[in-house]
């Protein structure tokens, strides 16, 4: 037991289950992307761990890029106004982008990013998310590749945070309500 485990109500997906799912997603993506010279764009910070695993699971000739956006701050739900806090560092015109996210929740972030990348001249923008919480969707957006569909619970670990903590848990768990005052 590490110091963070006591704050977890239950484990949703173990490290092994995540690894197996990511492996399968990577193979499926390889089939679609092998001739596309894709640019994988990770949305910081939550997606950094998933990004590292999915690009290795999808052995396609590709490159990686990072963008940081802010919509939540430390709030519990998205405000809807998405701001870029660190932009991508290259020309993406004509490129096939695959946006890598840890979670698709209200959809505000990915709805904004998809439009943003298309405006910048991307040839295509597909979405790969480890978790999908469709019950919370406010924008009409769906992922092309989804790891797990999750219920509306406060999930942390494997990149996902609460107040910037718990990102380094190797599994995905539900946070105890008393930890966030729920
Ligand atoms: C989380 C997550 C997505 C976004 C999804 O990011 O990483 O980017 O929220 O929510 P949405 O579908 O409602 O827009 P957060 O703002 O918590 O920042 P983080 O990536 O640094 O954890």
PDB file of C-alpha atoms and ligand atoms in Angstrom:
ATOM      1  CA  UNK A   1       0.000   0.000   0.000  1.00  0.00           C
ATOM      2  CA  UNK A   2       1.280   3.404  -0.954  1.00  0.00           C
ATOM      3  CA  UNK A   3       0.291   6.615   0.823  1.00  0.00           C
ATOM      4  CA  UNK A   4      -2.435   7.405  -1.716  1.00  0.00           C
ATOM      5  CA  UNK A   5      -4.276   4.076  -1.669  1.00  0.00           C
ATOM      6  CA  UNK A   6      -6.170   4.855   1.526  1.00  0.00           C
ATOM      7  CA  UNK A   7      -7.969   7.684  -0.275  1.00  0.00           C
ATOM      8  CA  UNK A   8      -9.400   5.280  -2.859  1.00  0.00           C
ATOM      9  CA  UNK A   9     -12.906   3.879  -2.431  1.00  0.00           C
ATOM     10  CA  UNK A  10     -12.552   1.182  -5.082  1.00  0.00           C
ATOM     11  CA  UNK A  11     -10.337   0.215  -7.977  1.00  0.00           C
ATOM     12  CA  UNK A  12     -12.127   0.472 -11.333  1.00  0.00           C
ATOM     13  CA  UNK A  13      -9.318  -0.810 -13.570  1.00  0.00           C
ATOM     14  CA  UNK A  14      -6.122  -2.433 -12.380  1.00  0.00           C
ATOM     15  CA  UNK A  15      -2.728  -1.738 -13.888  1.00  0.00           C
ATOM     16  CA  UNK A  16      -2.969  -5.076 -15.734  1.00  0.00           C
ATOM     17  CA  UNK A  17      -6.446  -4.404 -17.103  1.00  0.00           C
ATOM     18  CA  UNK A  18      -5.360  -0.995 -18.379  1.00  0.00           C
ATOM     19  CA  UNK A  19      -2.259  -2.449 -20.026  1.00  0.00           C
ATOM     20  CA  UNK A  20      -4.316  -5.144 -21.788  1.00  0.00           C
ATOM     21  CA  UNK A  21      -6.871  -2.622 -23.050  1.00  0.00           C
ATOM     22  CA  UNK A  22      -4.196  -0.162 -24.219  1.00  0.00           C
ATOM     23  CA  UNK A  23      -2.421  -2.963 -26.072  1.00  0.00           C
ATOM     24  CA  UNK A  24      -5.605  -3.837 -27.972  1.00  0.00           C
ATOM     25  CA  UNK A  25      -6.410  -0.210 -28.734  1.00  0.00           C
ATOM     26  CA  UNK A  26      -2.905   0.275 -30.094  1.00  0.00           C
ATOM     27  CA  UNK A  27      -3.259  -2.677 -32.448  1.00  0.00           C
ATOM     28  CA  UNK A  28      -6.647  -1.459 -33.673  1.00  0.00           C
ATOM     29  CA  UNK A  29      -5.231   2.023 -34.263  1.00  0.00           C
ATOM     30  CA  UNK A  30      -2.276   0.563 -36.131  1.00  0.00           C
ATOM     31  CA  UNK A  31      -4.641  -0.990 -38.667  1.00  0.00           C
ATOM     32  CA  UNK A  32      -6.221   2.413 -39.359  1.00  0.00           C
ATOM     33  CA  UNK A  33      -3.103   4.563 -39.200  1.00  0.00           C
ATOM     34  CA  UNK A  34      -0.280   2.588 -40.747  1.00  0.00           C
ATOM     35  CA  UNK A  35      -0.182   4.612 -43.996  1.00  0.00           C
ATOM     36  CA  UNK A  36      -1.190   7.922 -42.465  1.00  0.00           C
ATOM     37  CA  UNK A  37       1.991   9.251 -40.851  1.00  0.00           C
ATOM     38  CA  UNK A  38      -0.117  10.346 -37.866  1.00  0.00           C
ATOM     39  CA  UNK A  39       0.748  13.082 -35.426  1.00  0.00           C
ATOM     40  CA  UNK A  40      -0.240  12.063 -31.909  1.00  0.00           C
ATOM     41  CA  UNK A  41      -1.217  15.118 -29.876  1.00  0.00           C
ATOM     42  CA  UNK A  42      -1.411  14.639 -26.137  1.00  0.00           C
ATOM     43  CA  UNK A  43      -3.538  16.982 -24.060  1.00  0.00           C
ATOM     44  CA  UNK A  44      -1.588  17.900 -20.944  1.00  0.00           C
ATOM     45  CA  UNK A  45      -1.488  17.154 -18.231  1.00  0.00           C
ATOM     46  CA  UNK A  46      -3.941  14.282 -17.694  1.00  0.00           C
ATOM     47  CA  UNK A  47      -3.052  12.329 -20.839  1.00  0.00           C
ATOM     48  CA  UNK A  48       0.701  12.131 -20.321  1.00  0.00           C
ATOM     49  CA  UNK A  49       0.770   8.579 -18.977  1.00  0.00           C
ATOM     50  CA  UNK A  50      -1.744   7.201 -21.478  1.00  0.00           C
ATOM     51  CA  UNK A  51       0.168   8.931 -24.272  1.00  0.00           C
ATOM     52  CA  UNK A  52       3.400   7.199 -23.340  1.00  0.00           C
ATOM     53  CA  UNK A  53       1.702   3.807 -23.358  1.00  0.00           C
ATOM     54  CA  UNK A  54      -0.546   4.166 -26.412  1.00  0.00           C
ATOM     55  CA  UNK A  55       2.207   5.385 -28.756  1.00  0.00           C
ATOM     56  CA  UNK A  56       4.282   2.358 -27.846  1.00  0.00           C
ATOM     57  CA  UNK A  57       1.279   0.060 -28.316  1.00  0.00           C
ATOM     58  CA  UNK A  58       0.714   1.492 -31.809  1.00  0.00           C
ATOM     59  CA  UNK A  59       3.932   0.791 -33.720  1.00  0.00           C
ATOM     60  CA  UNK A  60       3.232   3.135 -36.629  1.00  0.00           C
ATOM     61  CA  UNK A  61       5.714   5.651 -38.026  1.00  0.00           C
ATOM     62  CA  UNK A  62       4.510   8.829 -36.345  1.00  0.00           C
ATOM     63  CA  UNK A  63       5.506  11.801 -34.272  1.00  0.00           C
ATOM     64  CA  UNK A  64       4.309  13.291 -31.035  1.00  0.00           C
ATOM     65  CA  UNK A  65       3.164  16.738 -29.991  1.00  0.00           C
ATOM     66  CA  UNK A  66       1.740  18.279 -26.840  1.00  0.00           C
ATOM     67  CA  UNK A  67      -0.863  20.913 -26.106  1.00  0.00           C
ATOM     68  CA  UNK A  68      -2.040  22.209 -22.756  1.00  0.00           C
ATOM     69  CA  UNK A  69      -5.488  23.604 -22.188  1.00  0.00           C
ATOM     70  CA  UNK A  70      -7.337  24.791 -19.178  1.00  0.00           C
ATOM     71  CA  UNK A  71     -11.047  24.720 -18.545  1.00  0.00           C
ATOM     72  CA  UNK A  72     -11.483  23.243 -15.101  1.00  0.00           C
ATOM     73  CA  UNK A  73      -8.852  24.951 -12.979  1.00  0.00           C
ATOM     74  CA  UNK A  74      -9.356  23.155  -9.704  1.00  0.00           C
ATOM     75  CA  UNK A  75     -13.127  23.159 -10.138  1.00  0.00           C
ATOM     76  CA  UNK A  76     -15.115  19.946 -10.233  1.00  0.00           C
ATOM     77  CA  UNK A  77     -16.678  20.550 -13.615  1.00  0.00           C
ATOM     78  CA  UNK A  78     -15.765  22.253 -16.832  1.00  0.00           C
ATOM     79  CA  UNK A  79     -16.683  25.893 -17.320  1.00  0.00           C
ATOM     80  CA  UNK A  80     -17.055  25.392 -21.056  1.00  0.00           C
ATOM     81  CA  UNK A  81     -14.524  28.102 -21.891  1.00  0.00           C
ATOM     82  CA  UNK A  82     -11.378  26.348 -23.050  1.00  0.00           C
ATOM     83  CA  UNK A  83      -8.082  28.227 -23.125  1.00  0.00           C
ATOM     84  CA  UNK A  84      -4.829  27.100 -24.655  1.00  0.00           C
ATOM     85  CA  UNK A  85      -2.069  27.522 -22.101  1.00  0.00           C
ATOM     86  CA  UNK A  86       0.663  25.896 -24.209  1.00  0.00           C
ATOM     87  CA  UNK A  87       0.184  25.644 -27.941  1.00  0.00           C
ATOM     88  CA  UNK A  88       1.560  23.048 -30.352  1.00  0.00           C
ATOM     89  CA  UNK A  89       4.977  23.867 -31.763  1.00  0.00           C
ATOM     90  CA  UNK A  90       4.669  22.856 -35.401  1.00  0.00           C
ATOM     91  CA  UNK A  91       2.755  23.301 -38.636  1.00  0.00           C
ATOM     92  CA  UNK A  92      -0.010  20.708 -38.782  1.00  0.00           C
ATOM     93  CA  UNK A  93      -1.420  21.510 -42.218  1.00  0.00           C
ATOM     94  CA  UNK A  94      -2.239  18.353 -44.113  1.00  0.00           C
ATOM     95  CA  UNK A  95      -1.451  16.128 -41.133  1.00  0.00           C
ATOM     96  CA  UNK A  96      -3.612  13.341 -39.752  1.00  0.00           C
ATOM     97  CA  UNK A  97      -3.936  14.131 -36.067  1.00  0.00           C
ATOM     98  CA  UNK A  98      -4.866  11.728 -33.334  1.00  0.00           C
ATOM     99  CA  UNK A  99      -5.703  13.592 -30.147  1.00  0.00           C
ATOM    100  CA  UNK A 100      -4.857  11.541 -27.078  1.00  0.00           C
ATOM    101  CA  UNK A 101      -6.965  12.207 -23.984  1.00  0.00           C
ATOM    102  CA  UNK A 102      -7.338  10.588 -20.604  1.00  0.00           C
ATOM    103  CA  UNK A 103     -11.056  11.341 -20.325  1.00  0.00           C
ATOM    104  CA  UNK A 104     -13.920  12.615 -22.441  1.00  0.00           C
ATOM    105  CA  UNK A 105     -16.383  14.156 -20.020  1.00  0.00           C
ATOM    106  CA  UNK A 106     -18.538  17.190 -20.950  1.00  0.00           C
ATOM    107  CA  UNK A 107     -16.766  17.161 -24.307  1.00  0.00           C
ATOM    108  CA  UNK A 108     -15.927  20.856 -24.067  1.00  0.00           C
ATOM    109  CA  UNK A 109     -12.184  20.293 -24.350  1.00  0.00           C
ATOM    110  CA  UNK A 110     -12.235  17.950 -27.339  1.00  0.00           C
ATOM    111  CA  UNK A 111     -15.001  19.833 -29.119  1.00  0.00           C
ATOM    112  CA  UNK A 112     -12.869  22.953 -28.932  1.00  0.00           C
ATOM    113  CA  UNK A 113      -9.632  21.189 -29.893  1.00  0.00           C
ATOM    114  CA  UNK A 114     -11.096  19.385 -32.870  1.00  0.00           C
ATOM    115  CA  UNK A 115     -12.287  22.673 -34.349  1.00  0.00           C
ATOM    116  CA  UNK A 116      -9.027  24.379 -33.466  1.00  0.00           C
ATOM    117  CA  UNK A 117      -6.912  21.765 -35.256  1.00  0.00           C
ATOM    118  CA  UNK A 118      -9.181  21.723 -38.306  1.00  0.00           C
ATOM    119  CA  UNK A 119      -8.901  25.521 -38.502  1.00  0.00           C
ATOM    120  CA  UNK A 120      -5.119  25.139 -38.437  1.00  0.00           C
ATOM    121  CA  UNK A 121      -5.344  22.964 -41.544  1.00  0.00           C
ATOM    122  CA  UNK A 122      -5.188  19.392 -40.262  1.00  0.00           C
ATOM    123  CA  UNK A 123      -6.288  16.859 -42.892  1.00  0.00           C
ATOM    124  CA  UNK A 124      -8.126  14.861 -40.228  1.00  0.00           C
ATOM    125  CA  UNK A 125      -8.560  14.866 -36.474  1.00  0.00           C
ATOM    126  CA  UNK A 126      -9.454  11.668 -34.711  1.00  0.00           C
ATOM    127  CA  UNK A 127      -9.902  11.210 -31.009  1.00  0.00           C
ATOM    128  CA  UNK A 128      -8.502   8.530 -28.762  1.00  0.00           C
ATOM    129  CA  UNK A 129      -9.602   8.604 -25.150  1.00  0.00           C
ATOM    130  CA  UNK A 130      -8.862   6.118 -22.424  1.00  0.00           C
ATOM    131  CA  UNK A 131     -12.074   6.883 -20.525  1.00  0.00           C
ATOM    132  CA  UNK A 132     -15.450   8.069 -21.736  1.00  0.00           C
ATOM    133  CA  UNK A 133     -18.173   9.399 -19.423  1.00  0.00           C
ATOM    134  CA  UNK A 134     -21.066   9.778 -21.883  1.00  0.00           C
ATOM    135  CA  UNK A 135     -23.551  10.590 -19.110  1.00  0.00           C
ATOM    136  CA  UNK A 136     -21.890  13.988 -18.683  1.00  0.00           C
ATOM    137  CA  UNK A 137     -21.746  15.040 -22.324  1.00  0.00           C
ATOM    138  CA  UNK A 138     -22.683  18.660 -23.094  1.00  0.00           C
ATOM    139  CA  UNK A 139     -21.225  18.837 -26.621  1.00  0.00           C
ATOM    140  CA  UNK A 140     -21.928  16.598 -29.598  1.00  0.00           C
ATOM    141  CA  UNK A 141     -18.644  14.763 -29.803  1.00  0.00           C
ATOM    142  CA  UNK A 142     -17.654  11.100 -29.823  1.00  0.00           C
ATOM    143  CA  UNK A 143     -14.299   9.372 -29.682  1.00  0.00           C
ATOM    144  CA  UNK A 144     -12.930   7.215 -32.481  1.00  0.00           C
ATOM    145  CA  UNK A 145     -11.099   4.999 -30.008  1.00  0.00           C
ATOM    146  CA  UNK A 146     -12.290   4.471 -26.428  1.00  0.00           C
ATOM    147  CA  UNK A 147     -10.647   2.420 -23.707  1.00  0.00           C
ATOM    148  CA  UNK A 148     -13.421   2.144 -21.130  1.00  0.00           C
ATOM    149  CA  UNK A 149     -16.849   3.692 -20.669  1.00  0.00           C
ATOM    150  CA  UNK A 150     -17.082   4.811 -17.054  1.00  0.00           C
ATOM    151  CA  UNK A 151     -19.952   5.772 -14.763  1.00  0.00           C
ATOM    152  CA  UNK A 152     -20.229   9.287 -13.374  1.00  0.00           C
ATOM    153  CA  UNK A 153     -17.859   8.797 -10.461  1.00  0.00           C
ATOM    154  CA  UNK A 154     -14.797  10.750  -9.348  1.00  0.00           C
ATOM    155  CA  UNK A 155     -11.989   8.811 -11.006  1.00  0.00           C
ATOM    156  CA  UNK A 156      -8.281   9.337 -10.390  1.00  0.00           C
ATOM    157  CA  UNK A 157      -5.008   7.654 -11.270  1.00  0.00           C
ATOM    158  CA  UNK A 158      -3.111   6.767 -14.456  1.00  0.00           C
ATOM    159  CA  UNK A 159      -2.827  10.489 -15.219  1.00  0.00           C
ATOM    160  CA  UNK A 160      -6.154  11.637 -13.806  1.00  0.00           C
ATOM    161  CA  UNK A 161      -5.974  13.989 -10.856  1.00  0.00           C
ATOM    162  CA  UNK A 162      -7.812  15.536  -7.999  1.00  0.00           C
ATOM    163  CA  UNK A 163      -6.218  18.934  -7.258  1.00  0.00           C
ATOM    164  CA  UNK A 164      -3.135  17.766  -9.185  1.00  0.00           C
ATOM    165  CA  UNK A 165      -2.643  14.700  -6.961  1.00  0.00           C
ATOM    166  CA  UNK A 166      -3.085  10.953  -7.619  1.00  0.00           C
ATOM    167  CA  UNK A 167      -1.864  11.159 -11.241  1.00  0.00           C
ATOM    168  CA  UNK A 168       0.890   8.675 -10.443  1.00  0.00           C
ATOM    169  CA  UNK A 169      -1.370   5.901  -9.174  1.00  0.00           C
ATOM    170  CA  UNK A 170      -0.773   2.963 -11.549  1.00  0.00           C
ATOM    171  CA  UNK A 171      -4.473   2.005 -11.552  1.00  0.00           C
ATOM    172  CA  UNK A 172      -7.734   3.944 -12.031  1.00  0.00           C
ATOM    173  CA  UNK A 173      -9.837   4.251  -8.910  1.00  0.00           C
ATOM    174  CA  UNK A 174     -12.776   6.102  -7.443  1.00  0.00           C
ATOM    175  CA  UNK A 175     -11.843   8.714  -4.880  1.00  0.00           C
ATOM    176  CA  UNK A 176     -13.494   8.539  -1.450  1.00  0.00           C
ATOM    177  CA  UNK A 177     -16.090  11.325  -1.207  1.00  0.00           C
ATOM    178  CA  UNK A 178     -14.616  12.587   2.072  1.00  0.00           C
ATOM    179  CA  UNK A 179     -11.378  13.381   0.256  1.00  0.00           C
ATOM    180  CA  UNK A 180     -13.061  15.943  -2.017  1.00  0.00           C
ATOM    181  CA  UNK A 181     -15.759  16.948   0.454  1.00  0.00           C
ATOM    182  CA  UNK A 182     -18.517  15.099  -1.419  1.00  0.00           C
TER     183      UNK A 182
HETATM  184  C1  LIG B   1      -9.532  16.896 -17.937  1.00  0.00           C
HETATM  185  C2  LIG B   1      -9.141  15.872 -18.980  1.00  0.00           C
HETATM  186  C3  LIG B   1      -9.652  16.466 -20.253  1.00  0.00           C
HETATM  187  C4  LIG B   1     -10.857  17.251 -19.810  1.00  0.00           C
HETATM  188  C5  LIG B   1     -12.073  16.478 -20.149  1.00  0.00           C
HETATM  189  O1  LIG B   1      -8.555  17.881 -17.905  1.00  0.00           O
HETATM  190  O2  LIG B   1      -7.764  15.661 -19.017  1.00  0.00           O
HETATM  191  O3  LIG B   1      -8.703  17.318 -20.845  1.00  0.00           O
HETATM  192  O4  LIG B   1     -10.762  17.425 -18.406  1.00  0.00           O
HETATM  193  O5  LIG B   1     -13.205  17.134 -19.701  1.00  0.00           O
HETATM  194  P1  LIG B   1     -14.313  17.748 -20.662  1.00  0.00           P
HETATM  195  O6  LIG B   1     -14.713  16.668 -21.630  1.00  0.00           O
HETATM  196  O7  LIG B   1     -15.413  18.076 -19.691  1.00  0.00           O
HETATM  197  O8  LIG B   1     -13.754  18.952 -21.330  1.00  0.00           O
HETATM  198  P2  LIG B   1      -8.353  18.933 -16.711  1.00  0.00           P
HETATM  199  O9  LIG B   1      -8.925  20.247 -17.099  1.00  0.00           O
HETATM  200  O10 LIG B   1      -8.820  18.306 -15.424  1.00  0.00           O
HETATM  201  O11 LIG B   1      -6.795  19.126 -16.710  1.00  0.00           O
HETATM  202  P3  LIG B   1      -5.619  18.020 -16.634  1.00  0.00           P
HETATM  203  O12 LIG B   1      -5.553  17.357 -17.989  1.00  0.00           O
HETATM  204  O13 LIG B   1      -4.404  18.828 -16.337  1.00  0.00           O
HETATM  205  O14 LIG B   1      -5.969  17.036 -15.546  1.00  0.00           O
END
